[in-house]
Tab-separated table of C-alpha atoms and ligand atoms in Angstrom:
chain	number	residue	atom	x	y	z
G	1	MET	CA	-23.086	-5.103	16.854
G	2	LYS	CA	-20.343	-2.736	17.809
G	3	LYS	CA	-17.386	-1.920	15.132
G	4	PHE	CA	-14.058	-0.301	14.299
G	5	ASP	CA	-11.667	-0.764	12.448
G	6	PHE	CA	-7.816	0.616	14.194
G	7	THR	CA	-4.232	0.509	11.372
G	8	PHE	CA	-0.893	-0.401	12.344
G	9	ASP	CA	1.844	0.646	9.625
G	10	GLU	CA	-1.224	0.231	7.707
G	11	GLN	CA	-2.339	-3.043	8.834
G	12	VAL	CA	-6.874	-2.401	9.000
G	13	CYS	CA	-7.372	-4.068	12.458
G	14	ARG	CA	-11.080	-4.741	12.205
G	15	VAL	CA	-13.018	-4.933	16.167
G	16	THR	CA	-16.250	-6.138	16.364
G	17	ILE	CA	-17.978	-6.533	19.740
G	18	GLY	CA	-21.669	-7.501	20.899
G	19	GLU	CA	-24.011	-9.991	21.939
G	20	GLY	CA	-24.331	-13.421	19.693
G	21	ALA	CA	-20.820	-12.322	17.948
G	22	LEU	CA	-19.177	-15.377	18.395
G	23	ARG	CA	-21.900	-17.103	15.443
G	24	THR	CA	-21.842	-14.777	13.208
G	25	ALA	CA	-17.615	-14.689	13.465
G	26	GLY	CA	-18.653	-16.624	9.538
G	27	LYS	CA	-20.086	-13.101	8.516
G	28	VAL	CA	-18.364	-10.225	10.488
G	29	ILE	CA	-14.175	-11.706	9.241
G	30	SER	CA	-14.398	-10.283	6.066
G	31	ARG	CA	-11.846	-12.900	4.510
G	32	CYS	CA	-14.486	-15.568	4.932
G	33	GLN	CA	-16.026	-14.228	2.283
G	34	ARG	CA	-13.071	-14.727	0.016
G	35	GLY	CA	-13.236	-18.693	0.949
G	36	GLY	CA	-10.577	-20.836	1.721
G	37	ALA	CA	-9.259	-22.877	5.192
G	38	ALA	CA	-8.942	-21.590	8.746
G	39	LEU	CA	-7.439	-23.311	11.935
G	40	VAL	CA	-10.230	-22.678	15.337
G	41	VAL	CA	-7.857	-22.879	18.211
G	42	SER	CA	-8.912	-23.126	21.243
G	43	ASP	CA	-7.852	-24.428	24.739
G	44	SER	CA	-9.346	-27.963	27.219
G	45	ASN	CA	-11.393	-24.869	29.144
G	46	VAL	CA	-12.505	-22.604	26.198
G	47	ALA	CA	-13.616	-25.324	23.800
G	48	PRO	CA	-16.410	-27.422	24.996
G	49	LEU	CA	-18.164	-23.141	25.984
G	50	TYR	CA	-17.278	-22.085	22.649
G	51	ALA	CA	-15.409	-23.024	20.072
G	52	GLU	CA	-18.471	-24.781	18.047
G	53	VAL	CA	-20.280	-21.677	17.998
G	54	VAL	CA	-16.945	-20.020	15.827
G	55	VAL	CA	-15.785	-23.100	14.178
G	56	GLU	CA	-20.246	-23.691	12.811
G	57	SER	CA	-20.128	-19.811	11.640
G	58	LEU	CA	-17.387	-20.782	9.831
G	59	ARG	CA	-18.189	-23.414	7.889
G	60	GLU	CA	-20.864	-22.194	7.227
G	61	ALA	CA	-19.268	-19.322	5.118
G	62	GLY	CA	-18.337	-22.318	3.202
G	63	LEU	CA	-15.046	-22.888	4.564
G	64	GLU	CA	-13.060	-26.006	5.929
G	65	VAL	CA	-12.258	-26.062	9.118
G	66	ARG	CA	-10.319	-27.295	11.799
G	67	LEU	CA	-10.279	-27.546	14.859
G	68	ALA	CA	-7.594	-27.997	16.929
G	69	VAL	CA	-7.674	-28.524	21.512
G	70	VAL	CA	-4.831	-27.580	23.970
G	71	PRO	CA	-5.205	-27.689	26.886
G	72	ALA	CA	-5.388	-24.672	29.302
G	73	GLY	CA	-2.902	-23.406	31.494
G	74	GLU	CA	0.152	-20.969	30.902
G	75	SER	CA	1.735	-23.923	30.266
G	76	SER	CA	0.723	-24.401	26.376
G	77	LYS	CA	2.593	-20.536	25.627
G	78	SER	CA	5.458	-23.350	23.867
G	79	ARG	CA	7.702	-24.741	21.850
G	80	GLU	CA	5.883	-27.961	22.292
G	81	GLN	CA	2.407	-26.637	21.437
G	82	LEU	CA	3.673	-25.058	18.689
G	83	THR	CA	4.526	-27.598	16.659
G	84	VAL	CA	0.974	-29.797	17.805
G	85	LEU	CA	-0.431	-26.574	15.275
G	86	TYR	CA	1.878	-26.934	12.500
G	87	ASP	CA	1.613	-30.198	12.769
G	88	GLU	CA	-2.278	-30.420	12.328
G	89	LEU	CA	-1.360	-26.816	9.503
G	90	ALA	CA	0.268	-29.272	7.488
G	91	GLU	CA	-2.283	-32.344	7.127
G	92	MET	CA	-3.754	-29.520	6.124
G	93	ARG	CA	-2.075	-28.102	3.438
G	94	LEU	CA	-3.387	-24.484	4.842
G	95	GLY	CA	-2.117	-21.804	2.422
G	96	ARG	CA	-1.402	-18.774	1.557
G	97	ASP	CA	-5.172	-18.247	1.623
G	98	GLY	CA	-5.872	-20.265	4.133
G	99	PHE	CA	-6.376	-18.024	8.456
G	100	LEU	CA	-5.947	-19.296	11.750
G	101	VAL	CA	-8.156	-18.794	14.754
G	102	ALA	CA	-7.441	-18.014	17.931
G	103	VAL	CA	-10.949	-18.865	20.283
G	104	GLY	CA	-10.268	-18.370	23.730
G	105	GLY	CA	-7.762	-16.202	26.542
G	106	GLY	CA	-3.894	-14.493	25.728
G	107	VAL	CA	-2.156	-18.132	26.225
G	108	VAL	CA	-4.517	-19.895	23.150
G	109	SER	CA	-3.554	-15.731	21.491
G	110	ASP	CA	-0.171	-15.512	21.504
G	111	LEU	CA	0.835	-19.293	20.962
G	112	THR	CA	-2.362	-19.205	17.955
G	113	GLY	CA	-0.551	-15.906	16.963
G	114	PHE	CA	2.693	-16.778	16.552
G	115	ALA	CA	2.032	-20.456	14.795
G	116	ALA	CA	0.815	-17.425	11.811
G	117	ALA	CA	2.861	-15.446	11.944
G	118	THR	CA	5.334	-17.605	11.166
G	119	TRP	CA	3.418	-20.177	8.784
G	120	LEU	CA	4.125	-19.787	6.212
G	121	ARG	CA	6.430	-16.456	6.719
G	122	GLY	CA	3.062	-15.434	8.098
G	123	VAL	CA	-0.340	-15.680	7.307
G	124	ASP	CA	-4.100	-14.520	8.569
G	125	PHE	CA	-4.945	-14.622	12.165
G	126	VAL	CA	-7.980	-13.111	14.038
G	127	ILE	CA	-8.566	-13.412	17.796
G	128	CYS	CA	-11.859	-13.886	19.353
G	129	PRO	CA	-11.053	-12.962	23.289
G	130	THR	CA	-13.061	-14.455	25.603
G	131	SER	CA	-11.221	-14.396	28.900
G	132	LEU	CA	-11.496	-10.230	30.076
G	133	GLU	CA	-7.631	-9.864	30.133
G	134	ALA	CA	-6.943	-11.103	26.625
G	135	ALA	CA	-10.643	-8.362	25.916
G	136	VAL	CA	-9.272	-5.755	27.291
G	137	ASP	CA	-5.145	-6.423	26.764
G	138	ALA	CA	-3.813	-9.152	24.845
G	139	SER	CA	-6.317	-9.100	21.327
G	140	ILE	CA	-4.959	-6.370	20.344
G	141	GLY	CA	-0.724	-5.476	19.956
G	142	GLY	CA	0.399	-7.634	17.796
G	143	LYS	CA	2.977	-9.903	20.651
G	144	THR	CA	2.405	-12.683	19.499
G	145	GLY	CA	4.351	-15.103	21.107
G	146	VAL	CA	5.582	-18.476	22.969
G	147	ASN	CA	7.255	-19.298	26.392
G	148	HIS	CA	10.504	-20.612	26.602
G	149	PRO	CA	12.080	-22.234	30.022
G	150	ALA	CA	15.192	-18.585	30.236
G	151	GLY	CA	11.565	-16.999	30.221
G	152	LYS	CA	8.069	-15.811	29.142
G	153	ASN	CA	7.164	-14.060	25.593
G	154	LEU	CA	11.643	-15.345	24.559
G	155	ILE	CA	10.434	-16.753	21.531
G	156	GLY	CA	7.801	-14.103	19.318
G	157	ALA	CA	7.313	-12.108	17.096
G	158	PHE	CA	5.232	-8.835	16.076
G	159	HIS	CA	1.355	-10.006	13.985
G	160	GLN	CA	-1.997	-7.702	13.928
G	161	PRO	CA	-4.626	-9.627	14.288
G	162	THR	CA	-7.090	-8.920	11.414
G	163	ASP	CA	-10.209	-8.663	13.445
G	164	VAL	CA	-11.430	-9.303	17.005
G	165	VAL	CA	-14.461	-10.280	17.451
G	166	MET	CA	-15.331	-10.897	21.133
G	167	ASP	CA	-19.195	-11.327	22.885
G	168	PRO	CA	-18.785	-10.296	26.140
G	169	ALA	CA	-21.506	-12.243	27.469
G	170	CYS	CA	-18.597	-14.911	26.565
G	171	LEU	CA	-17.365	-12.964	30.547
G	172	HIS	CA	-20.058	-14.833	32.358
G	173	THR	CA	-18.326	-18.028	32.486
G	174	LEU	CA	-15.120	-16.829	34.113
G	175	THR	CA	-15.375	-16.943	38.137
G	176	PRO	CA	-15.014	-13.592	39.893
G	177	ARG	CA	-11.865	-13.340	40.986
G	178	ASP	CA	-10.628	-13.495	37.215
G	179	ILE	CA	-12.869	-10.328	36.085
G	180	ARG	CA	-11.835	-9.112	39.482
G	181	ALA	CA	-8.257	-9.713	37.958
G	182	GLY	CA	-8.884	-8.121	34.067
G	183	LEU	CA	-10.336	-5.500	35.507
G	184	ALA	CA	-6.965	-5.209	37.235
G	185	GLU	CA	-5.729	-3.870	33.250
G	186	SER	CA	-8.859	-1.523	32.452
G	187	LEU	CA	-7.511	0.173	35.580
G	188	LYS	CA	-4.549	0.313	34.809
G	189	HIS	CA	-6.126	1.994	31.133
G	190	ALA	CA	-7.756	4.341	32.447
G	191	LEU	CA	-5.756	5.161	35.374
G	192	ILE	CA	-2.633	6.171	32.215
G	193	ALA	CA	-5.097	7.571	29.846
G	194	ASP	CA	-8.896	8.552	30.371
G	195	ALA	CA	-9.267	9.658	34.035
G	196	ALA	CA	-13.363	9.726	32.405
G	197	PHE	CA	-12.642	6.486	31.611
G	198	VAL	CA	-11.506	6.112	36.016
G	199	SER	CA	-14.949	8.278	37.041
G	200	TRP	CA	-16.876	5.705	34.988
G	201	HIS	CA	-15.409	3.115	36.128
G	202	GLU	CA	-16.433	4.418	40.255
G	203	THR	CA	-20.196	4.857	38.520
G	204	HIS	CA	-20.577	1.941	37.300
G	205	ARG	CA	-18.627	-0.189	39.738
G	206	GLU	CA	-21.562	-2.723	40.398
G	207	ALA	CA	-22.109	-3.545	36.491
G	208	LEU	CA	-18.667	-4.226	36.182
G	209	LEU	CA	-18.599	-6.569	38.658
G	210	ALA	CA	-21.663	-8.796	38.493
G	211	CYS	CA	-19.771	-8.738	34.565
G	212	GLN	CA	-23.832	-6.844	32.452
G	213	PRO	CA	-22.946	-7.405	29.147
G	214	ARG	CA	-23.678	-4.635	28.126
G	215	THR	CA	-22.078	-2.577	30.657
G	216	MET	CA	-18.557	-5.186	29.895
G	217	GLY	CA	-19.014	-4.710	25.824
G	218	GLU	CA	-18.342	-1.355	26.860
G	219	LEU	CA	-15.558	-1.233	28.869
G	220	VAL	CA	-13.685	-3.363	25.853
G	221	ALA	CA	-14.391	-1.184	23.673
G	222	ARG	CA	-13.130	1.440	25.912
G	223	ASN	CA	-10.071	-0.723	26.546
G	224	VAL	CA	-9.537	-1.685	23.132
G	225	ALA	CA	-10.095	2.300	22.228
G	226	ILE	CA	-7.485	3.325	24.412
G	227	LYS	CA	-4.182	0.115	23.994
G	228	ALA	CA	-4.677	0.491	19.860
G	229	GLY	CA	-4.402	4.739	20.326
G	230	VAL	CA	-0.692	4.400	22.277
G	231	VAL	CA	-0.064	0.433	20.258
G	232	ALA	CA	-0.086	3.191	16.698
G	233	GLN	CA	1.625	5.481	17.553
G	234	ASP	CA	4.899	3.129	19.039
G	235	VAL	CA	3.817	-0.275	16.642
G	236	ARG	CA	7.118	-2.079	16.949
G	237	GLU	CA	8.015	-0.242	20.787
G	238	ARG	CA	10.748	0.946	19.890
G	239	SER	CA	9.733	4.987	20.729
G	240	GLY	CA	8.927	4.393	23.926
G	241	VAL	CA	5.722	5.360	23.205
G	242	ARG	CA	4.170	1.903	23.776
G	243	ALA	CA	5.816	1.677	27.469
G	244	ARG	CA	3.152	3.590	29.029
G	245	LEU	CA	1.000	0.757	28.958
G	246	ASN	CA	3.674	-0.894	31.741
G	247	PHE	CA	2.227	0.684	34.655
G	248	GLY	CA	1.672	-0.742	37.100
G	249	HIS	CA	4.193	-4.400	35.780
G	250	THR	CA	6.992	-3.602	36.758
G	251	ILE	CA	6.525	-3.883	40.794
G	252	GLY	CA	3.721	-6.090	39.616
G	253	HIS	CA	5.430	-8.802	37.747
G	254	ALA	CA	8.606	-8.346	40.473
G	255	ILE	CA	6.260	-9.435	42.872
G	256	GLU	CA	4.672	-11.797	40.722
G	257	ALA	CA	8.170	-13.616	39.859
G	258	SER	CA	8.494	-14.000	43.015
G	259	CYS	CA	6.407	-14.450	45.541
G	260	GLY	CA	2.990	-13.888	43.490
G	261	TYR	CA	2.018	-18.246	43.558
G	262	GLY	CA	-1.815	-18.547	44.157
G	263	LEU	CA	-2.555	-14.687	42.517
G	264	ARG	CA	-3.506	-13.576	39.460
G	265	HIS	CA	-1.228	-11.308	37.162
G	266	GLY	CA	-3.852	-8.995	37.932
G	267	GLU	CA	-3.507	-9.023	41.250
G	268	CYS	CA	0.781	-8.156	41.429
G	269	VAL	CA	-0.479	-5.589	38.322
G	270	ALA	CA	-2.766	-3.832	41.050
G	271	LEU	CA	-0.191	-3.626	43.818
G	272	GLY	CA	2.122	-2.788	41.500
G	273	MET	CA	0.155	0.565	40.667
G	274	LEU	CA	-0.535	1.156	43.988
G	275	ALA	CA	3.465	1.256	44.525
G	276	GLY	CA	3.133	3.476	41.156
G	277	ALA	CA	1.317	5.856	42.844
G	278	ARG	CA	2.741	6.427	46.212
G	279	ILE	CA	6.287	6.961	44.292
G	280	SER	CA	4.548	9.343	41.880
G	281	ARG	CA	3.223	10.905	45.230
G	282	ALA	CA	6.141	10.054	46.821
G	283	LEU	CA	7.747	12.269	43.671
G	284	GLY	CA	5.899	15.295	43.866
G	285	LEU	CA	4.306	14.688	40.584
G	286	LEU	CA	0.773	12.724	42.366
G	287	ARG	CA	-1.639	14.216	44.882
G	288	GLU	CA	-2.048	13.004	47.852
G	289	ASP	CA	-5.710	12.588	47.426
G	290	GLU	CA	-5.051	11.447	44.166
G	291	CYS	CA	-3.343	8.308	45.376
G	292	ILE	CA	-5.353	7.906	48.033
G	293	ARG	CA	-8.348	7.688	45.291
G	294	VAL	CA	-5.777	5.020	43.111
G	295	GLU	CA	-5.780	3.144	46.210
G	296	ALA	CA	-10.238	3.402	46.940
G	297	LEU	CA	-11.012	2.137	43.697
G	298	LEU	CA	-8.770	-0.701	43.422
G	299	GLN	CA	-10.304	-2.009	47.200
G	300	SER	CA	-13.711	-0.792	45.333
G	301	PHE	CA	-13.351	-4.235	43.366
G	302	GLU	CA	-11.838	-5.734	46.054
G	303	LEU	CA	-8.298	-5.596	44.551
G	304	PRO	CA	-5.824	-6.238	46.427
G	305	THR	CA	-3.624	-3.585	48.499
G	306	ARG	CA	-1.530	-5.554	51.184
G	307	CYS	CA	0.113	-9.075	50.350
G	308	GLU	CA	1.276	-11.271	52.738
G	309	GLY	CA	3.379	-13.104	52.341
G	310	LEU	CA	5.729	-10.477	49.948
G	311	SER	CA	8.574	-11.183	49.441
G	312	SER	CA	12.267	-9.740	51.079
G	313	TYR	CA	12.646	-6.229	49.153
G	314	GLY	CA	16.014	-7.103	48.085
G	315	THR	CA	14.425	-10.097	46.334
G	316	LEU	CA	11.607	-8.341	44.220
G	317	ALA	CA	14.753	-5.453	43.660
G	318	SER	CA	16.309	-8.122	42.237
G	319	TYR	CA	13.548	-9.006	39.307
G	320	ILE	CA	13.073	-4.856	39.071
G	321	ALA	CA	16.115	-4.902	38.046
G	322	GLY	CA	15.853	-8.130	35.367
G	323	ASP	CA	12.781	-6.165	34.442
G	324	LYS	CA	12.799	-5.912	30.633
G	325	LYS	CA	11.564	-2.197	31.285
G	326	VAL	CA	15.613	-1.387	32.024
G	327	ALA	CA	17.023	0.604	29.853
G	328	GLY	CA	20.996	0.168	30.039
G	329	SER	CA	20.980	-0.316	33.553
G	330	ARG	CA	18.292	2.394	34.852
G	331	VAL	CA	14.935	1.154	35.382
G	332	ARG	CA	12.743	3.541	33.831
G	333	TRP	CA	9.501	4.281	35.501
G	334	VAL	CA	6.075	4.381	34.392
G	335	LEU	CA	4.971	7.361	36.685
G	336	LEU	CA	1.545	8.501	37.077
G	337	SER	CA	1.258	13.027	37.048
G	338	GLY	CA	-1.585	12.521	37.332
G	339	ILE	CA	-4.926	10.791	37.581
G	340	GLY	CA	-5.484	9.349	33.409
G	341	ALA	CA	-1.568	10.707	32.316
G	342	THR	CA	1.610	9.016	32.623
G	343	VAL	CA	5.155	10.413	32.725
G	344	ILE	CA	7.877	8.159	32.149
G	345	ARG	CA	11.616	8.921	34.981
G	346	ASP	CA	14.676	6.200	34.955
G	347	ASN	CA	16.366	8.180	37.787
G	348	VAL	CA	14.203	6.506	40.995
G	349	GLU	CA	16.297	6.693	43.976
G	350	ASP	CA	15.730	2.474	45.434
G	351	GLN	CA	14.640	4.521	49.610
G	352	ILE	CA	11.726	6.041	46.919
G	353	VAL	CA	10.576	2.825	45.079
G	354	ARG	CA	11.511	0.088	48.892
G	355	GLN	CA	9.492	2.073	51.329
G	356	ALA	CA	5.830	2.722	48.013
G	357	VAL	CA	6.868	-1.717	48.159
G	358	GLU	CA	7.243	-1.891	51.419
G	359	SER	CA	4.291	-0.249	52.566
G	360	LEU	CA	2.426	-3.048	51.031
G	361	ARG	CA	3.578	-5.372	53.047
J	1	NAD	N1	0.194	-10.703	23.272
J	1	NAD	C1	-0.396	-9.759	25.036
J	1	NAD	O1	-0.702	-7.911	24.914
J	1	NAD	C2	-0.549	-9.779	25.628
J	1	NAD	C3	-1.477	-8.507	26.392
J	1	NAD	C4	-1.206	-8.840	28.431
J	1	NAD	C5	-1.285	-10.926	28.132
J	1	NAD	N2	-0.804	-12.390	27.762
J	1	NAD	C6	-0.726	-13.337	27.704
J	1	NAD	O2	-2.053	-13.386	27.655
J	1	NAD	C7	-1.974	-14.552	28.742
J	1	NAD	C8	-3.233	-14.057	30.148
J	1	NAD	O3	-4.207	-14.200	29.728
J	1	NAD	P1	-5.793	-15.005	30.506
J	1	NAD	O4	-5.602	-14.331	31.736
J	1	NAD	O5	-6.987	-15.006	29.651
J	1	NAD	O6	-4.873	-16.438	30.338
J	1	NAD	P2	-5.293	-17.600	29.310
J	1	NAD	O7	-5.537	-17.647	28.384
J	1	NAD	O8	-4.685	-18.974	30.853
J	1	NAD	O9	-7.149	-17.713	30.389
J	1	NAD	C9	-6.933	-18.046	31.933
J	1	NAD	C10	-8.016	-19.148	32.274
J	1	NAD	O10	-8.911	-19.361	31.618
J	1	NAD	C11	-10.379	-20.093	30.781
J	1	NAD	N3	-11.198	-18.852	30.158
J	1	NAD	C12	-10.252	-17.856	29.091
J	1	NAD	N4	-11.842	-17.880	29.104
J	1	NAD	C13	-13.502	-18.383	29.260
J	1	NAD	C14	-14.586	-18.288	29.314
J	1	NAD	N5	-14.490	-17.059	28.515
J	1	NAD	N6	-15.390	-18.790	29.952
J	1	NAD	C15	-14.589	-19.973	31.298
J	1	NAD	N7	-12.774	-20.112	31.626
J	1	NAD	C16	-12.566	-19.391	30.298
J	1	NAD	C17	-8.807	-20.912	30.534
J	1	NAD	O11	-9.008	-21.660	30.195
J	1	NAD	C18	-7.411	-19.616	31.653
J	1	NAD	O12	-7.182	-21.802	32.089
J	1	NAD	C19	-0.231	-14.481	29.295
J	1	NAD	O13	0.426	-15.719	28.883
J	1	NAD	C20	-0.449	-13.855	28.607
J	1	NAD	O14	1.116	-13.010	28.937
J	1	NAD	C21	-0.779	-10.870	25.964
J	2	ZN	ZN1	-0.514	-6.801	32.018
């Protein structure tokens, strides 16, 4: 079992990664020793697979435990499901000594984290990520929230989990496509921060695509370390350091919002990263061979490098302009200044962006 402690604004988050970790949740989550109550939250896909194990382990540790199951899917990151959780917490009379445990993907962890951030002005919460997206990204950083009909993640809070408990064997029940989409986020972390980790992906390609638990465990641990390292420098997203994590996401989100129906978030991010690499190349920040390496990397993980139904540039540009990474009236582009290094530019000419986006067609 791998264990790491990260500190964000003086709050410690303990990460435990290992096969069988969920079965030992009641032992590894340190606050379980104090007793009390816990609300475990999962979704309709994940609950039958992994939530019972966690519930059992917490009960064995002497806690009073309830399980709340929300419908699987992004639509559960809603005020309605939040109300369902508050009602459950009220019925349990969950006090300050109680806590919440998310067992699932990023939808469940964002929703559960926000319920925890707001119940009694903030109680503890724990994340047991079961999707690759949640394991490598959503479980670290303390961003919690729900969607509003006017937009994604409009209602939220920063609230750090006290523990992240991850069993890489859980990833087996994901579809190969979900694995590849999650790997896109891992490639993003490697490309922005760690050239050696890019090579590691290249070397371990087969084990990663086959979701081999030991390799996945190492993958998650390295991602957690990279993301935690960035977040710790800018916990509340004020200094701009955390913006580096948005590499590939400005164009990725535009594709996702305008023509991404049927595309996974990670697949849109792959397209966004390729466009980002090409913008970096056009500005002379990245060499041609490095740009080609990014493309080959995405292809080797069977991620898209072209999008047939891409919207017109005008439509995509309007989404890009509306992106939350826009400072004032300028888009802040997270670009690559090499493999494993980023630079932020807010003066990229529209023509260069247009060419990079059109190259995805
Ligand atoms: N808080 C953050 O920093 C952060 C970062 C990235 C993404 N997110 C959020 O996370 C969400 C996306 O996360 P996601 O991709 O995990 O979505 P998700 O939670 O909807 O999970 C995707 C699907 O996989 C299923 N699933 C999860 N684990 C499984 C497993 N082990 N076996 C079989 N099926 C499984 C789920 O039931 C769901 O149907 C978005 O809402 C996004 O905004 C948050
Ligand atoms: Zn992402």
